[in-house]
Amino acid sequence: MKHALRGCLVCSVALNLWFRLEPVLAGARADDLLTVPGAARLGTAGAAEPVVTTIAFLRSLLDPVDYVPTDTTTLHTVEGVVTTHVNLTGPSANALFYLQDASGGIAVYWSGATNRFVPQAGDAVRVTAPLTQRDGLLELAPAVSKPQTSVTLLSTGNLLPTPIPLDFGWKTRADLIEPFEGSYVVVSNVVLEASPERFKAGSNVTLTNEAGDTFTLWIDGRTDIAGQPKPGAPVTIVGVLGQYDTTTTGPRTDGYEVIPTRLADLHSTAKPPGVWFTNVLEHLTRPGDAPTNSFSEVVLRPGESLTLQVAVVDTEGGEANVAVTGDLPPCAQWTVPEASGSALQASFRMQPTEAEAGHPYLITLSAWNQGATNTVGWTLYVPTLPERGMTINEYLANPTSVSTSAFFNPLRRTSPAARPSTEDEYVELLNGSNQALELAGWTLSDSNAVRLRFTNSLVVGAGQALIACGGALETAPPDLDVPVVAAHETAAGLSLNNDGDAIVLRNAAGNLVERVVYSAKQVAKDGSMTRWPDATGPFVAQTSVAPLPVSPGRTADGLPFVGPPVTIDPIIGLTIDGATDGTLRLHWAATNTLAYTVWVANTPEGPYEPLIRDVTGAEPIELLPAQGPARFFRVSGEVRAQGAPAGWPARELSPLRRLGP
């Protein structure tokens, strides 16, 4: 765990139903939004105009030794121009931007901002808020939930201030650098550390000037810089001067960093065109991977489709050229409308058939200008039929150390693990194919690194499961009736993030077989996340579909996976009727042998939660009129089959259908 994505026979069918409910202005009330000549006030209507002070005055209020604000309750008002091009926090409802007036710059952390607006570079805004600090960075802290604070948009399209040349020698003199913290700055003729060759999201890069002095460059993952190649020649960079000093006691006088907020803020004679891409996955046979992503490694099963959309821009204003390569099968094709220009587009589409199974494909796109070349590659793999049967079926990213909790010691160890937050994390792999599969050489990773290598022979039989856990097999062996292997590549175990991560399964050749991407909302607070109603279904909280909080190596009901097949018909005839008051009514062809549940989620991928349980479906289900963001629904049914072994569940997931814009 890290902090920085089943008694009686029950047969189930489920129908996923999507439709979007959106108000005219989501998240806003009529009295929240005022429009007056030259200004847009987002706050409390009728508030008196506050007295405007300067950012330099706010900096004079810092403790002269520790450089933190001593008064975090008094409200201050400043006006200035936004100098950042992206929201530097999130994804969340908040916004972090930098603001500058004639006297200096300051960061603004606006809680709840995305429910209103996110200030853009060149916006002139007025901020009323108290001071605070976050890791040494002085901030104004308005909050949508606090009407005495506000952010007002005064105008747009203003020129950014002239950047201030940054002296690297200031970083050891807090009295010299603190007045410029938060300001728009420039560093000229500096060299970037060469390794790695591309900018990595969420990383530091060391800058070295002509005198041999160094400074830190922060690459924020929310900018368009991550993934682009580093210029091989001296570079000039403009950005804001931030600080990240995690000292808990004493002065906050370290961790100063330059933060560019777009690729266009880096200038060099050896800077190639920027290449940005988006993968769109459709017709997925089972949910798990992010339908829209920017991974350079993609797994496609027969019938699934990938549309790769590429944008190429020379941010220096020159001409870019493009060429594509790849040994493509008949089911794949590149489209490049124009091969040269300042801004270019390209697309790639592939929908494999069974003929492509077992084959990896490497495709590349090269973009170049007079200074340098930027070559981007993608690896595509179509798993074999047996490989497609191996499913990431359940995961527990947040095991508990509270001994009274219902999901404490989830692997039923003979004695509890010494480090449950690490060692009790687990991933359940299920072989849903009709043949055994050898896993020797396979790997299991999170979004950062390989966490488990199957170094020894391990055969998983048809319909059988195995558990990969965070560790402690020898000191606290699990008491499960399926194989258990421990992550041994690092002391961090599986290292599954609670705020979102990826679980990646690769075969012995290193090809991607399955990837599950989950968000913070897809980490259940009271147990594991499990596919439901079967191994082709989406992930739901285990406790939302069964009384057990976890079920490692077993079905959600706690029973062995192997058993006789039971077939039931899918739900059919689903329709939606709308009334004049905006109410929506769900109908389907109900039977008296099924008990139905209506599920709801905020995104198509989930997690889904039960909205209404144990309904007959004889009467329409009424849903409230559109209030708030989009919602997505699905309907499932369960039946007790006669004559089947006690407790064995068999389930079927019907096709997904989306209604609405």
mmCIF file with all atom_site columns, C-alpha atoms in Angstrom, residues 265-349:
data_model
loop_
_atom_site.group_PDB
_atom_site.id
_atom_site.type_symbol
_atom_site.label_atom_id
_atom_site.label_alt_id
_atom_site.label_comp_id
_atom_site.label_asym_id
_atom_site.label_entity_id
_atom_site.label_seq_id
_atom_site.pdbx_PDB_ins_code
_atom_site.Cartn_x
_atom_site.Cartn_y
_atom_site.Cartn_z
_atom_site.occupancy
_atom_site.B_iso_or_equiv
_atom_site.pdbx_formal_charge
_atom_site.auth_seq_id
_atom_site.auth_comp_id
_atom_site.auth_asym_id
_atom_site.auth_atom_id
_atom_site.pdbx_PDB_model_num
ATOM 1  C CA . ASP A 1 265 ? 8.473   27.335  -22.527 1.00 0.00 ? 265 ASP A CA 1
ATOM 2  C CA . LEU A 1 266 ? 11.672  25.429  -23.402 1.00 0.00 ? 266 LEU A CA 1
ATOM 3  C CA . HIS A 1 267 ? 13.744  26.956  -26.214 1.00 0.00 ? 267 HIS A CA 1
ATOM 4  C CA . SER A 1 268 ? 16.755  25.383  -27.936 1.00 0.00 ? 268 SER A CA 1
ATOM 5  C CA . THR A 1 269 ? 18.326  25.060  -31.372 1.00 0.00 ? 269 THR A CA 1
ATOM 6  C CA . ALA A 1 270 ? 18.303  21.280  -30.828 1.00 0.00 ? 270 ALA A CA 1
ATOM 7  C CA . LYS A 1 271 ? 14.673  20.966  -29.783 1.00 0.00 ? 271 LYS A CA 1
ATOM 8  C CA . PRO A 1 272 ? 12.679  18.568  -32.009 1.00 0.00 ? 272 PRO A CA 1
ATOM 9  C CA . PRO A 1 273 ? 8.951   18.853  -32.696 1.00 0.00 ? 273 PRO A CA 1
ATOM 10 C CA . GLY A 1 274 ? 6.699   17.749  -29.864 1.00 0.00 ? 274 GLY A CA 1
ATOM 11 C CA . VAL A 1 275 ? 4.717   14.540  -30.341 1.00 0.00 ? 275 VAL A CA 1
ATOM 12 C CA . TRP A 1 276 ? 1.578   13.912  -28.293 1.00 0.00 ? 276 TRP A CA 1
ATOM 13 C CA . PHE A 1 277 ? -0.777  10.972  -28.660 1.00 0.00 ? 277 PHE A CA 1
ATOM 14 C CA . THR A 1 278 ? -3.966  9.465   -27.281 1.00 0.00 ? 278 THR A CA 1
ATOM 15 C CA . ASN A 1 279 ? -5.050  5.828   -27.438 1.00 0.00 ? 279 ASN A CA 1
ATOM 16 C CA . VAL A 1 280 ? -8.772  5.119   -27.708 1.00 0.00 ? 280 VAL A CA 1
ATOM 17 C CA . LEU A 1 281 ? -9.776  1.514   -26.976 1.00 0.00 ? 281 LEU A CA 1
ATOM 18 C CA . GLU A 1 282 ? -13.212 0.281   -28.051 1.00 0.00 ? 282 GLU A CA 1
ATOM 19 C CA . HIS A 1 283 ? -15.189 -2.988  -28.038 1.00 0.00 ? 283 HIS A CA 1
ATOM 20 C CA . LEU A 1 284 ? -13.272 -4.226  -24.979 1.00 0.00 ? 284 LEU A CA 1
ATOM 21 C CA . THR A 1 285 ? -14.137 -7.831  -24.165 1.00 0.00 ? 285 THR A CA 1
ATOM 22 C CA . ARG A 1 286 ? -13.662 -7.143  -20.464 1.00 0.00 ? 286 ARG A CA 1
ATOM 23 C CA . PRO A 1 287 ? -13.241 -3.850  -18.588 1.00 0.00 ? 287 PRO A CA 1
ATOM 24 C CA . GLY A 1 288 ? -10.008 -2.970  -16.837 1.00 0.00 ? 288 GLY A CA 1
ATOM 25 C CA . ASP A 1 289 ? -7.669  -1.022  -19.078 1.00 0.00 ? 289 ASP A CA 1
ATOM 26 C CA . ALA A 1 290 ? -8.246  2.723   -19.391 1.00 0.00 ? 290 ALA A CA 1
ATOM 27 C CA . PRO A 1 291 ? -10.414 3.184   -22.528 1.00 0.00 ? 291 PRO A CA 1
ATOM 28 C CA . THR A 1 292 ? -8.585  6.451   -23.231 1.00 0.00 ? 292 THR A CA 1
ATOM 29 C CA . ASN A 1 293 ? -4.912  6.519   -22.312 1.00 0.00 ? 293 ASN A CA 1
ATOM 30 C CA . SER A 1 294 ? -1.418  7.520   -23.371 1.00 0.00 ? 294 SER A CA 1
ATOM 31 C CA . PHE A 1 295 ? 0.434   4.225   -22.879 1.00 0.00 ? 295 PHE A CA 1
ATOM 32 C CA . SER A 1 296 ? 3.102   3.243   -25.391 1.00 0.00 ? 296 SER A CA 1
ATOM 33 C CA . GLU A 1 297 ? 2.262   -0.417  -24.774 1.00 0.00 ? 297 GLU A CA 1
ATOM 34 C CA . VAL A 1 298 ? -1.176  -1.739  -25.733 1.00 0.00 ? 298 VAL A CA 1
ATOM 35 C CA . VAL A 1 299 ? -2.850  -5.135  -25.477 1.00 0.00 ? 299 VAL A CA 1
ATOM 36 C CA . LEU A 1 300 ? -5.619  -5.917  -27.970 1.00 0.00 ? 300 LEU A CA 1
ATOM 37 C CA . ARG A 1 301 ? -7.779  -9.036  -28.019 1.00 0.00 ? 301 ARG A CA 1
ATOM 38 C CA . PRO A 1 302 ? -9.424  -10.153 -31.267 1.00 0.00 ? 302 PRO A CA 1
ATOM 39 C CA . GLY A 1 303 ? -12.396 -7.912  -31.992 1.00 0.00 ? 303 GLY A CA 1
ATOM 40 C CA . GLU A 1 304 ? -11.164 -5.052  -29.814 1.00 0.00 ? 304 GLU A CA 1
ATOM 41 C CA . SER A 1 305 ? -9.999  -1.894  -31.586 1.00 0.00 ? 305 SER A CA 1
ATOM 42 C CA . LEU A 1 306 ? -7.340  0.746   -31.070 1.00 0.00 ? 306 LEU A CA 1
ATOM 43 C CA . THR A 1 307 ? -7.436  4.224   -32.560 1.00 0.00 ? 307 THR A CA 1
ATOM 44 C CA . LEU A 1 308 ? -4.168  6.059   -32.010 1.00 0.00 ? 308 LEU A CA 1
ATOM 45 C CA . GLN A 1 309 ? -4.451  9.825   -32.523 1.00 0.00 ? 309 GLN A CA 1
ATOM 46 C CA . VAL A 1 310 ? -1.165  11.733  -32.876 1.00 0.00 ? 310 VAL A CA 1
ATOM 47 C CA . ALA A 1 311 ? -0.448  15.467  -32.901 1.00 0.00 ? 311 ALA A CA 1
ATOM 48 C CA . VAL A 1 312 ? 2.926   16.869  -34.003 1.00 0.00 ? 312 VAL A CA 1
ATOM 49 C CA . VAL A 1 313 ? 3.822   20.517  -33.368 1.00 0.00 ? 313 VAL A CA 1
ATOM 50 C CA . ASP A 1 314 ? 7.050   22.459  -33.749 1.00 0.00 ? 314 ASP A CA 1
ATOM 51 C CA . THR A 1 315 ? 6.694   24.687  -30.689 1.00 0.00 ? 315 THR A CA 1
ATOM 52 C CA . GLU A 1 316 ? 9.500   26.936  -31.993 1.00 0.00 ? 316 GLU A CA 1
ATOM 53 C CA . GLY A 1 317 ? 7.254   27.926  -34.916 1.00 0.00 ? 317 GLY A CA 1
ATOM 54 C CA . GLY A 1 318 ? 9.215   26.096  -37.636 1.00 0.00 ? 318 GLY A CA 1
ATOM 55 C CA . GLU A 1 319 ? 8.258   23.307  -40.010 1.00 0.00 ? 319 GLU A CA 1
ATOM 56 C CA . ALA A 1 320 ? 7.941   19.707  -38.850 1.00 0.00 ? 320 ALA A CA 1
ATOM 57 C CA . ASN A 1 321 ? 8.156   16.578  -40.976 1.00 0.00 ? 321 ASN A CA 1
ATOM 58 C CA . VAL A 1 322 ? 6.596   13.194  -40.247 1.00 0.00 ? 322 VAL A CA 1
ATOM 59 C CA . ALA A 1 323 ? 7.236   9.599   -41.309 1.00 0.00 ? 323 ALA A CA 1
ATOM 60 C CA . VAL A 1 324 ? 5.681   6.359   -39.993 1.00 0.00 ? 324 VAL A CA 1
ATOM 61 C CA . THR A 1 325 ? 6.982   2.798   -39.999 1.00 0.00 ? 325 THR A CA 1
ATOM 62 C CA . GLY A 1 326 ? 5.808   -0.629  -38.935 1.00 0.00 ? 326 GLY A CA 1
ATOM 63 C CA . ASP A 1 327 ? 5.317   -4.153  -40.281 1.00 0.00 ? 327 ASP A CA 1
ATOM 64 C CA . LEU A 1 328 ? 1.552   -3.958  -40.221 1.00 0.00 ? 328 LEU A CA 1
ATOM 65 C CA . PRO A 1 329 ? -0.946  -6.813  -40.495 1.00 0.00 ? 329 PRO A CA 1
ATOM 66 C CA . PRO A 1 330 ? -3.991  -6.423  -42.812 1.00 0.00 ? 330 PRO A CA 1
ATOM 67 C CA . CYS A 1 331 ? -6.110  -5.270  -39.855 1.00 0.00 ? 331 CYS A CA 1
ATOM 68 C CA . ALA A 1 332 ? -3.960  -2.160  -39.187 1.00 0.00 ? 332 ALA A CA 1
ATOM 69 C CA . GLN A 1 333 ? -3.391  1.112   -41.043 1.00 0.00 ? 333 GLN A CA 1
ATOM 70 C CA . TRP A 1 334 ? -1.632  4.471   -40.619 1.00 0.00 ? 334 TRP A CA 1
ATOM 71 C CA . THR A 1 335 ? -3.244  7.661   -41.939 1.00 0.00 ? 335 THR A CA 1
ATOM 72 C CA . VAL A 1 336 ? -1.046  10.759  -42.399 1.00 0.00 ? 336 VAL A CA 1
ATOM 73 C CA . PRO A 1 337 ? -2.916  13.574  -44.226 1.00 0.00 ? 337 PRO A CA 1
ATOM 74 C CA . GLU A 1 338 ? 0.158   15.834  -44.521 1.00 0.00 ? 338 GLU A CA 1
ATOM 75 C CA . ALA A 1 339 ? 3.826   14.947  -44.152 1.00 0.00 ? 339 ALA A CA 1
ATOM 76 C CA . SER A 1 340 ? 5.128   18.458  -43.386 1.00 0.00 ? 340 SER A CA 1
ATOM 77 C CA . GLY A 1 341 ? 3.908   21.647  -41.698 1.00 0.00 ? 341 GLY A CA 1
ATOM 78 C CA . SER A 1 342 ? 4.053   23.479  -38.390 1.00 0.00 ? 342 SER A CA 1
ATOM 79 C CA . ALA A 1 343 ? 1.193   21.416  -36.899 1.00 0.00 ? 343 ALA A CA 1
ATOM 80 C CA . LEU A 1 344 ? 0.445   17.916  -38.165 1.00 0.00 ? 344 LEU A CA 1
ATOM 81 C CA . GLN A 1 345 ? -1.975  15.104  -37.416 1.00 0.00 ? 345 GLN A CA 1
ATOM 82 C CA . ALA A 1 346 ? -1.680  11.345  -37.885 1.00 0.00 ? 346 ALA A CA 1
ATOM 83 C CA . SER A 1 347 ? -3.793  8.373   -36.868 1.00 0.00 ? 347 SER A CA 1
ATOM 84 C CA . PHE A 1 348 ? -3.398  4.623   -36.594 1.00 0.00 ? 348 PHE A CA 1
ATOM 85 C CA . ARG A 1 349 ? -6.169  2.043   -36.339 1.00 0.00 ? 349 ARG A CA 1
#
